[in-house]
Coordinates of C-alpha atoms and ligand atoms in Angstrom, one line a residue:
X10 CA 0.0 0.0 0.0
X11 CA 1.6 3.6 -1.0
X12 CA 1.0 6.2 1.9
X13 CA -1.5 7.6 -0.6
X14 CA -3.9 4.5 -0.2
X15 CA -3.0 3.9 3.2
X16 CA -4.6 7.4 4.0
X17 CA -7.5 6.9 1.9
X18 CA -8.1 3.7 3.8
X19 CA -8.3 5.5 6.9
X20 CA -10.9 8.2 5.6
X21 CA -12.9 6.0 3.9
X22 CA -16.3 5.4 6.2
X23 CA -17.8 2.3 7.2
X24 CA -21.3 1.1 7.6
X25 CA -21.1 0.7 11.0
X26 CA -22.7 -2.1 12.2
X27 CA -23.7 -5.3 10.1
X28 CA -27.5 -4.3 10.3
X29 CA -26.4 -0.6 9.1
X30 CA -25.0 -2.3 5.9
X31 CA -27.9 -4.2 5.1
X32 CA -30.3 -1.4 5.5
X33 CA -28.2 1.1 3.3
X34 CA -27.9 -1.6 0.7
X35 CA -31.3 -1.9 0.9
X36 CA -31.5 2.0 0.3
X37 CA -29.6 1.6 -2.4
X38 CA -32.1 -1.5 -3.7
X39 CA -35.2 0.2 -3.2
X40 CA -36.4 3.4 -4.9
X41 CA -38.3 4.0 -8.0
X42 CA -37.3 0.9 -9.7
X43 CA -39.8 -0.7 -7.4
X44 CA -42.8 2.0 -7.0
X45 CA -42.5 3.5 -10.7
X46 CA -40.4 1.4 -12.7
X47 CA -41.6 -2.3 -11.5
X48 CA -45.4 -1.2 -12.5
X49 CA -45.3 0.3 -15.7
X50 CA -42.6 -2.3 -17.4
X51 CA -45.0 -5.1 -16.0
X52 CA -48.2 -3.3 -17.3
X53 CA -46.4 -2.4 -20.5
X54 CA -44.8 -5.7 -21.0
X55 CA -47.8 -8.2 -20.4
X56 CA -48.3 -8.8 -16.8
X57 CA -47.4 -11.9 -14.7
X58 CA -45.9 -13.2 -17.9
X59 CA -43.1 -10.6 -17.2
X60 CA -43.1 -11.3 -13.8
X61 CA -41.8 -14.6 -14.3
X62 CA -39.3 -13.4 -16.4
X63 CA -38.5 -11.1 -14.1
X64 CA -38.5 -13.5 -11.1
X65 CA -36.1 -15.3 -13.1
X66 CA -33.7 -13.2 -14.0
X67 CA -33.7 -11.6 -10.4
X68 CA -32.7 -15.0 -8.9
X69 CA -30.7 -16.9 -11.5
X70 CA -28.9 -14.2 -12.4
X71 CA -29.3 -10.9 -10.2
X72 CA -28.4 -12.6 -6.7
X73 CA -25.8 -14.3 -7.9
X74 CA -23.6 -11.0 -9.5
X75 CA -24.7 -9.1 -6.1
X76 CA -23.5 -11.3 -4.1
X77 CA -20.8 -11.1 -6.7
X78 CA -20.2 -7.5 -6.4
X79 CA -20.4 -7.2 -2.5
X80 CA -17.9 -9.6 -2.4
X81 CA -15.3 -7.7 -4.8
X82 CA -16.4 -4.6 -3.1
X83 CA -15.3 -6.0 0.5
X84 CA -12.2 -7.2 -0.7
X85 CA -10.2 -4.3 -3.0
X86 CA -11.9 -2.3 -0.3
X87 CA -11.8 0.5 -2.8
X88 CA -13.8 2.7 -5.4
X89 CA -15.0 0.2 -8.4
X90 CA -11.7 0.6 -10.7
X91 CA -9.1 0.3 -7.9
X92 CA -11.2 -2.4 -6.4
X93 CA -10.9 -4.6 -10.1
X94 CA -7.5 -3.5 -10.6
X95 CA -6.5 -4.7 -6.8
X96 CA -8.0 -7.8 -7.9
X97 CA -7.0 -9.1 -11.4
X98 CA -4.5 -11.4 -11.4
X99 CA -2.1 -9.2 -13.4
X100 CA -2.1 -5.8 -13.9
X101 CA -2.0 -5.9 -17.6
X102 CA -5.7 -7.5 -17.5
X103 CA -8.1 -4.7 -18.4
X104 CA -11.1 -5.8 -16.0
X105 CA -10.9 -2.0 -14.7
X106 CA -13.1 -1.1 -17.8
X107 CA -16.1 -2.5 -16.2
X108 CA -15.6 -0.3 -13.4
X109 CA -15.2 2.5 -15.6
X110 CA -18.4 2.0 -17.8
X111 CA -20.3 1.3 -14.2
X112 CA -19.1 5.2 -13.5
X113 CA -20.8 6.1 -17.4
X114 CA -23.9 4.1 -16.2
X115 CA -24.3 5.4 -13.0
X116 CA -24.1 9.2 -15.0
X117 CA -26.9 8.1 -17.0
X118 CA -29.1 6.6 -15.2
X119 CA -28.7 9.7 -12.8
X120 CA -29.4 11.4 -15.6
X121 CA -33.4 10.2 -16.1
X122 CA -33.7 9.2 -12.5
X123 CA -33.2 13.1 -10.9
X124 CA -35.7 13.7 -13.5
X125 CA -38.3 11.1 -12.4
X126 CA -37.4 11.7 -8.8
X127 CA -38.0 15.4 -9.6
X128 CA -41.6 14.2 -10.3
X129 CA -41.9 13.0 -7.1
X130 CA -41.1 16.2 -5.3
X131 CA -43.4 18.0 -7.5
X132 CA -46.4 15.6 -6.4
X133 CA -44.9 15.8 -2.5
X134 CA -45.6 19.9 -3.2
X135 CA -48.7 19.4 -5.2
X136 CA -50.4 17.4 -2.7
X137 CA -49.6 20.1 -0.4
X138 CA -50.8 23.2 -1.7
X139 CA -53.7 21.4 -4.2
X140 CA -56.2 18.8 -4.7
X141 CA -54.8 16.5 -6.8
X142 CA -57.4 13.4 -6.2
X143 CA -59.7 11.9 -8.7
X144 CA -60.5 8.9 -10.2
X145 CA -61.0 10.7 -13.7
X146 CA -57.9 9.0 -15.7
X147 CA -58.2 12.0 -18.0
X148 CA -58.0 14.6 -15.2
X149 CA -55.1 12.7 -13.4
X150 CA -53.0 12.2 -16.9
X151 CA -53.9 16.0 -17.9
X152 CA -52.3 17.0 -14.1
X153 CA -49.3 14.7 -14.9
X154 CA -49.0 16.5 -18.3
X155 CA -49.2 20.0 -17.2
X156 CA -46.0 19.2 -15.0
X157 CA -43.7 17.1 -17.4
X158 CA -44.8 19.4 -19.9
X159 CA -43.2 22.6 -18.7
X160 CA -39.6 23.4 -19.3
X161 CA -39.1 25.3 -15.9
X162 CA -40.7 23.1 -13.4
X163 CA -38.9 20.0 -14.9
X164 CA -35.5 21.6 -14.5
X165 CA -36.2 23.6 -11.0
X166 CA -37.6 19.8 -9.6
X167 CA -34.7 18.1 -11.6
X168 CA -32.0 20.4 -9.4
X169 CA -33.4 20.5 -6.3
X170 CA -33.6 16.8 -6.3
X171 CA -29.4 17.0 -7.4
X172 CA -28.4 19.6 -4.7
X173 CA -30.1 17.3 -2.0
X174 CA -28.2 14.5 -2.8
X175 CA -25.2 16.5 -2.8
X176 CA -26.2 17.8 0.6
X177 CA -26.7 13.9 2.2
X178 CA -23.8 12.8 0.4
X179 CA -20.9 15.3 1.9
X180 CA -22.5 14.0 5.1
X181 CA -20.3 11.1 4.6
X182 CA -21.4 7.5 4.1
X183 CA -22.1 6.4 7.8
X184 CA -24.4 9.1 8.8
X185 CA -25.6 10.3 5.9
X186 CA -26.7 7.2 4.0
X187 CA -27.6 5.1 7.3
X188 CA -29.7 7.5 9.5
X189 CA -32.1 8.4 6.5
X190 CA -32.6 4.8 5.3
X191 CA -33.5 3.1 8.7
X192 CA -36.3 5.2 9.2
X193 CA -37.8 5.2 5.8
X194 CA -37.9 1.7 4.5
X195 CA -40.5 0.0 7.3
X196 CA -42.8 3.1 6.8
X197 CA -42.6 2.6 3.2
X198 CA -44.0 -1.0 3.8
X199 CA -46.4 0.2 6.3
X200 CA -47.8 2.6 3.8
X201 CA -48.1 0.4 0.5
X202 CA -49.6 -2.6 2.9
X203 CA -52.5 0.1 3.9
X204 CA -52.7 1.3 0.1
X205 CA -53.3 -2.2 -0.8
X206 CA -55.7 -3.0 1.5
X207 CA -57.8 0.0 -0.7
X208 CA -56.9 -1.2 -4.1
X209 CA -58.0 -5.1 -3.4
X210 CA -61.0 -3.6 -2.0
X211 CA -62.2 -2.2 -5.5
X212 CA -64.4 -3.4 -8.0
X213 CA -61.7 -4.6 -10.7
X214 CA -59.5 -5.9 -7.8
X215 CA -59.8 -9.3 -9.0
X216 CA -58.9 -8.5 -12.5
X217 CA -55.7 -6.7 -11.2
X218 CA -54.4 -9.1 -9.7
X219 CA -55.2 -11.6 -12.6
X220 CA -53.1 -9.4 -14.5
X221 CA -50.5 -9.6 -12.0
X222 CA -50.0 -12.7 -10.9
X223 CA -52.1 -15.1 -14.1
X224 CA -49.1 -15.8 -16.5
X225 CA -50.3 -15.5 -20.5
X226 CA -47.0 -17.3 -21.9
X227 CA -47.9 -16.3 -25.0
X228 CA -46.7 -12.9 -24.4
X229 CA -42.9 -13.7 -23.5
X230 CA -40.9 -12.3 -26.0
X231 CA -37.1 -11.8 -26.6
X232 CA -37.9 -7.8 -25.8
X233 CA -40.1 -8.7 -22.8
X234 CA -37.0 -11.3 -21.3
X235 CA -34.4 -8.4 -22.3
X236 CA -36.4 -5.5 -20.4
X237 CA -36.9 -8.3 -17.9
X238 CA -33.4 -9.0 -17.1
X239 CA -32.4 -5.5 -17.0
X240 CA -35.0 -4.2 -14.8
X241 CA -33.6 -7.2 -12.6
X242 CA -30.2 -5.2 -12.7
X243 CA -31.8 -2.0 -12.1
X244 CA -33.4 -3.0 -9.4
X245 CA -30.3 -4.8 -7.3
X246 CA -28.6 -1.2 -8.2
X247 CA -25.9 -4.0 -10.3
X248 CA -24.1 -4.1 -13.5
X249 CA -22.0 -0.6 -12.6
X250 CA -20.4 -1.0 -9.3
X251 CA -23.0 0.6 -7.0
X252 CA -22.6 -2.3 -5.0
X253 CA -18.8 -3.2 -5.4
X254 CA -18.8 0.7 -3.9
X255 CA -21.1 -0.4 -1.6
X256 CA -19.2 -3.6 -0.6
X257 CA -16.1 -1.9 0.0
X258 CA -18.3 -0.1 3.2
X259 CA -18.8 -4.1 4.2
X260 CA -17.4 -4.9 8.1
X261 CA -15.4 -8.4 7.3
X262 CA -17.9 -10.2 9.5
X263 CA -20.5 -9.6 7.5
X264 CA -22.9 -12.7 5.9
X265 CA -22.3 -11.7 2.2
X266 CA -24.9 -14.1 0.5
X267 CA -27.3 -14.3 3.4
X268 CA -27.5 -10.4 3.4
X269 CA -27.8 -10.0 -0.2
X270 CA -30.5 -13.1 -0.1
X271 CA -32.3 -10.7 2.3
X272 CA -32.0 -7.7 0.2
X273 CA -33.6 -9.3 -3.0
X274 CA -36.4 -10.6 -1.1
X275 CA -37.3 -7.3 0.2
X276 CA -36.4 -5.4 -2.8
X277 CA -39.2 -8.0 -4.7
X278 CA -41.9 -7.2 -1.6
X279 CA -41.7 -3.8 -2.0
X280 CA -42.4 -4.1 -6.1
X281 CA -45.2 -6.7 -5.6
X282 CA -46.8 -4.6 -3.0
X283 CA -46.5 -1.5 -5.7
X284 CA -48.1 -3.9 -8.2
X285 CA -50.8 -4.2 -6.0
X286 CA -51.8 -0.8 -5.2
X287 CA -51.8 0.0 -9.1
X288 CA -53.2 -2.6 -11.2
X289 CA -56.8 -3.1 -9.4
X290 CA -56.9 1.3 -9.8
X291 CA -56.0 0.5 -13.4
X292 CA -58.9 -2.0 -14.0
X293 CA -61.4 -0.2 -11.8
X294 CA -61.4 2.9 -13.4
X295 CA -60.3 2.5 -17.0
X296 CA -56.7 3.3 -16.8
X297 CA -54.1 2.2 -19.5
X298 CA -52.1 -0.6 -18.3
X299 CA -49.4 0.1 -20.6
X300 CA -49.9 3.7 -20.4
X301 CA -45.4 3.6 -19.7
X302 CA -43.9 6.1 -17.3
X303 CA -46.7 7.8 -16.1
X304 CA -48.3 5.3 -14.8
X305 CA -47.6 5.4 -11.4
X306 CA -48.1 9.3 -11.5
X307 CA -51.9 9.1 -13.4
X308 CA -53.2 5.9 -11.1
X309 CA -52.0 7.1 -7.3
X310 CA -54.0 9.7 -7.4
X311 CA -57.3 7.4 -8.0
X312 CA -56.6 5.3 -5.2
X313 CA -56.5 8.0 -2.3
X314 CA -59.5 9.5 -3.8
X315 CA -61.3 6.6 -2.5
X316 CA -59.5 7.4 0.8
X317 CA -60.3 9.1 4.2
X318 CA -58.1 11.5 4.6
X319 CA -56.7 10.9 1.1
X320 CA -54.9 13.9 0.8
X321 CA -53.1 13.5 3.6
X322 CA -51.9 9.9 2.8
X323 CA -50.7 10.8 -0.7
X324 CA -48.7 13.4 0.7
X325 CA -46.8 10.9 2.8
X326 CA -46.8 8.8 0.3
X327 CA -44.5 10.7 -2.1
X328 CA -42.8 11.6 0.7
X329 CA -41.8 8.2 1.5
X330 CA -40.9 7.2 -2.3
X331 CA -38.8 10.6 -2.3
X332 CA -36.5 9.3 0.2
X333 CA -36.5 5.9 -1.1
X334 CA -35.5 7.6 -4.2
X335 CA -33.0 9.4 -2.5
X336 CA -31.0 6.4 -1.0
X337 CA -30.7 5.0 -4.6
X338 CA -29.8 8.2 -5.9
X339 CA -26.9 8.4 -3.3
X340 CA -25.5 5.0 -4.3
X341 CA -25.2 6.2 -8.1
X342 CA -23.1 9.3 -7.2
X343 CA -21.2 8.0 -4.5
X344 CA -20.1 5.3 -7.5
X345 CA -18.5 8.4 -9.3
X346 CA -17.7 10.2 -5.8
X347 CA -16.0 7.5 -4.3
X348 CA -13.6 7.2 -7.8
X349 CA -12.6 10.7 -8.0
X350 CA -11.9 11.6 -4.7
X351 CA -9.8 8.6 -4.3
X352 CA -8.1 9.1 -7.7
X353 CA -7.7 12.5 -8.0
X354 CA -7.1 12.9 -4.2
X355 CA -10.3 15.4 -4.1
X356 CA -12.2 16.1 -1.1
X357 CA -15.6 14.5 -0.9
X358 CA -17.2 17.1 -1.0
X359 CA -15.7 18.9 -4.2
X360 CA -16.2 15.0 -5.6
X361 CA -20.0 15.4 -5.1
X362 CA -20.1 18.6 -6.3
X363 CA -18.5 18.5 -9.0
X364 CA -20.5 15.0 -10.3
X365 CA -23.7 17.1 -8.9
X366 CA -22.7 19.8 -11.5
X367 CA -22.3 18.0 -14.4
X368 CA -25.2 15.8 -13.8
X369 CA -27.4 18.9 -13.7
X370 CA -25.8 19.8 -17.4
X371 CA -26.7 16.3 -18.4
X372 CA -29.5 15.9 -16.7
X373 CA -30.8 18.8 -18.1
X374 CA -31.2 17.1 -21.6
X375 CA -33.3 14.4 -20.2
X376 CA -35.6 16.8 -18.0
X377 CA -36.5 19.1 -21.5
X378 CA -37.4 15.4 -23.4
X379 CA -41.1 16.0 -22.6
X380 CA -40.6 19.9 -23.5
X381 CA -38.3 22.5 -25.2
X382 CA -36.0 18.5 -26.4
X383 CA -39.2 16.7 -27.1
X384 CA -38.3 16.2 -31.0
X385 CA -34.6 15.8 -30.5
X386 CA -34.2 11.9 -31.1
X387 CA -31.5 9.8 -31.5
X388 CA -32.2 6.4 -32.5
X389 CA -36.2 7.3 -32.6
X390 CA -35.7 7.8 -29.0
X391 CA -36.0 11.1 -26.6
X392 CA -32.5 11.4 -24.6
X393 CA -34.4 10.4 -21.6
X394 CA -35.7 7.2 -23.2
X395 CA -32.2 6.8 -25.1
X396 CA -30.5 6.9 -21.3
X397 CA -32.9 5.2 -19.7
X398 CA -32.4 2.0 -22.6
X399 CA -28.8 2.2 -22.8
X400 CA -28.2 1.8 -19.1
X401 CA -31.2 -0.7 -18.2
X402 CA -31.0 -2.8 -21.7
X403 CA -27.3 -3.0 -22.6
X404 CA -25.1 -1.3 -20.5
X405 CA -26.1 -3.2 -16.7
X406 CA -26.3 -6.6 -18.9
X407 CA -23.5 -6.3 -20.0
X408 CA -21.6 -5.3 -16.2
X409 CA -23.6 -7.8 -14.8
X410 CA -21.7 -11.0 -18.0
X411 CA -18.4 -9.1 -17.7
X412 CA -18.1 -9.3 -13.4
X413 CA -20.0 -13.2 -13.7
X414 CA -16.4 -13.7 -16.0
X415 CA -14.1 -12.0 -13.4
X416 CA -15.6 -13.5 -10.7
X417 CA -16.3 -17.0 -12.0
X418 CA -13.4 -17.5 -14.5
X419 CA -10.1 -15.6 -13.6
X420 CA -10.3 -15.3 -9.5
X421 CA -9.5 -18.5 -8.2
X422 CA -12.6 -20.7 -6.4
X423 CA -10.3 -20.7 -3.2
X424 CA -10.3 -17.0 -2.9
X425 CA -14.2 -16.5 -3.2
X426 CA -14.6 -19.4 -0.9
X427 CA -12.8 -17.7 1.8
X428 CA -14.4 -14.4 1.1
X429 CA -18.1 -15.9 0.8
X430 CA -18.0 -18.2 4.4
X431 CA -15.5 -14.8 6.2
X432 CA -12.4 -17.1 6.8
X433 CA -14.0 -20.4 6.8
X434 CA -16.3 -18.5 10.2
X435 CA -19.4 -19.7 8.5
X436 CA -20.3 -22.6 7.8
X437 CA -22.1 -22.3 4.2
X438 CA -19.6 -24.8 1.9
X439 CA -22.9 -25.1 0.3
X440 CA -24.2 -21.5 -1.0
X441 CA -20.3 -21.1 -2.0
X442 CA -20.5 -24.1 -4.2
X443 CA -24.0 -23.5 -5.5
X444 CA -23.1 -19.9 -6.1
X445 CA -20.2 -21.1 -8.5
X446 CA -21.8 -22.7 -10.7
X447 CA -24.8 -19.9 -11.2
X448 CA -21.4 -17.5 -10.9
X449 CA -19.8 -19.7 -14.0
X450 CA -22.7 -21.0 -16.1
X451 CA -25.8 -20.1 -15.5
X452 CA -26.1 -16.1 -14.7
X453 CA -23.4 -15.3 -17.7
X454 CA -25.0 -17.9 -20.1
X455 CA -28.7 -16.3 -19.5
X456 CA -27.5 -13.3 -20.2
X457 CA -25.7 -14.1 -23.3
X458 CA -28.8 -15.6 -24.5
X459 CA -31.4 -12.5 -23.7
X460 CA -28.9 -10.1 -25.0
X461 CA -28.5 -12.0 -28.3
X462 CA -31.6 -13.1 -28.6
X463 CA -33.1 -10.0 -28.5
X464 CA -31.1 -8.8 -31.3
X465 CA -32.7 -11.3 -33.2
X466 CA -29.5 -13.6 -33.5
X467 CA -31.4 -16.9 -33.1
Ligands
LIG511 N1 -32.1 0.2 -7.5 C1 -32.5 1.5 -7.6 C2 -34.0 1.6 -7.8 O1 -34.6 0.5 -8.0 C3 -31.9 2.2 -8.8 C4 -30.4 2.0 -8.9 C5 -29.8 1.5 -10.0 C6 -29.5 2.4 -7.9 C7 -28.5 1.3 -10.1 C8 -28.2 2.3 -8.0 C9 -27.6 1.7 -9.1 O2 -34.6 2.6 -7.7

């Protein structure tokens, strides 16, 4: 270790205890991949069908290049491109170029995110300061309009959202991260459970939940397993190093595959329970299933019309998913935070602001694509749909094969079985051998064959 890293390694924070860990990598988990994204793919994409595309891809492949990731993360104890350099078995081997396209991913899916996440905050002031309740879909779309709509309000949310992140993140990783998360993430639950209780008790709740959970096979596609996979990736926050960054925070004790076991299954709860509050609104009142982003945004407001105290309950509601939002948010910036203060020997707090500043110049282009950018395409796509495709659909897939080869081809089975049982302290020969061969076959071998199928190869 120079002096250089030997300093760094005593700045760098810590999650301080092992439950601290788990709930900040939940943070990072949960967000609107389950409350915005989760619906609208599923409604867009043909219902439980998807799901079970979904389901698989979360477990064959997602779990499995977590667990991965944590594991990397924990060992280089570094940012994502020192951590793969630390690790490849010579120094000529270019694995550091995953790490370096996870910093490009974690750009542009900030990018779209601040923008949706901006959205939020407007509904969190909205539900403040007007009634924004009905069960009209035509009202509740032509609300959601209005706002996306409008140049100035996009950007103004967009930033505000950006300079809040940077605010938690020069907090530093312990407090900042830790202290919001704990709180937020049982409300959340507590919340959706009580807006489901509403939804199942509407007239078309049995014909949401048919949706849901009835699998038509006839509508898996090549498109539906690709958008399947990568909303799998999306939602573990894998495929760009958010979790190797994460995993470097790790305490050596720490159950790697128990905790990440524990993270997917609540990272699915919170989707399903989303699913549930929107797809019996959705077939009660006439909504489009596959109405795409706005979905979340057009049905909410349906639901707590049919609420006491309504008002009040979407208010919180936002509120929650804002901070949910905001945990995953700080995972994607402290990716790039975490590499430039350590590289360029920047503080952490002109790391964050600097990233903050030139996501707010990016950013930018994907807040104006329902506005002033709305005919600027590339590809047939807006920039915010062009960001929000490249990341999900090639560039996470493609993290997610590339770390499945690190980790199950070049470092040596010895190494992860000391890393995955802490020393040979738990006793879990099992999940380490298990977790090998979804490491070496299965998880890299899915992918291959969604990616290439889906570009019609077959
Ligand atoms: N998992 C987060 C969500 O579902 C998004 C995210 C993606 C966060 C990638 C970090 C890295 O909202």
């Amino acid at each position: 270790m120079t002096a250089l890293e030997k300093e760094n390694s005593m700045k760098r924070g810590g999650f301080a205890t092992a439950l601290g860990a788990l709930i900040a990598t939940l943070g990072s988990a949960i967000g609107l991949g389950n409350i915005w994204r989760f619906p609208y793919l599923t409604g867009e994409n043909g219902g439980a069908a998807f799901l079970v595309l979904y389901l698989i891809s979360t477990f064959l492949v997602g779990l499995p290049v977590m667990i991965a990731e944590i594991m990397l993360g924990r060992a280089g104890r570094a940012n994502v491109i020192t951590t793969l350099r630390r690790l490849s078995p010579s120094p000529r081997q270019p694995w550091w170029l995953i790490g370096a396209a996870g910093g490009l991913s974690a750009f542009l899916i900030m990018a779209f995110y601040t923008e949706v996440a901006g959205w939020v905050f407007a509904y969190v002031f909205r539900s403040l300061t007007s009634n924004i309740l009905s069960t009209n879909p035509e009202v509740t779309t032509q609300m959601f309009v209005a706002l996306v709509s409008d140049p100035f309000q996009s950007l103004l949310w967009q930033w505000i959202v950006l300079v809040l992140v940077g605010l938690i993140i020069t907090f530093g990783v312990a407090r900042g991260i830790e202290a919001t998360t704990k709180r937020l993430i049982p409300l959340l639950f507590l919340l959706l459970l009580v807006v489901d209780v509403r939804a199942l008790t509407l007239p078309g709740a049995v014909e949401g939940l048919t949706f849901l959970f009835k699998p038509d096979f006839s509508k898996i596609t090549a498109t539906a397993a690709l958008i399947a996979l990568g909303l799998a990736f999306f939602k573990l926050s894998i495929g760009m190093g958010a979790m190797i960054t994460y995993g470097s925070y790790w305490k050596d004790d720490q159950n790697i595959p128990s905790t990440a076991l524990r993270v997917a299954l609540s990272d699915l709860a919170v989707s399903l329970l989303a699913g549930i509050a929107i797809f019996p609104v959705v077939f009660t009142y006439g909504f489009e299933p596959a109405a795409g982003a706005k979905l979340l945004f057009i049905t909410l407001p349906a639901v707590f019309a049919q609420m006491p105290l309504g008002n009040v309950f979407i208010f919180i509601f936002f509120l929650l998913t804002s901070f949910a939002a905001i945990g995953a948010m700080v995972s994607l910036v402290e990716v790039v935070v975490a590499f430039l203060s350590e590289q360029f020997e920047l503080s952490r707090k002109s790391a964050t602001w600097l990233a903050v500043g030139a996501l707010a110049l990016v950013g930018s282009t994907a807040a104006l694509s329902n506005s002033t950018l709305a005919n600027f395409t590339l590809f047939g796509k807006t920039l915010f749909d062009l960001y929000d495709f490249v990341t999900s659909n090639v560039l996470l897939p493609l993290g997610g094969f590339f770390i499945t080869l690190f980790v199950g081809w070049t470092l040596k089975p010895a190494f992860i079985r000391e890393q995955l049982s802490n020393r040979g302290q738990l006793n879990n020969e099992w999940v380490v051998r298990l977790f090998l061969i979804l490491v070496r076959y299965i998880s890299p071998l899915l992918v291959l064959i969604v990616l290439l199928d889906s570009l019609n190869v077959f």
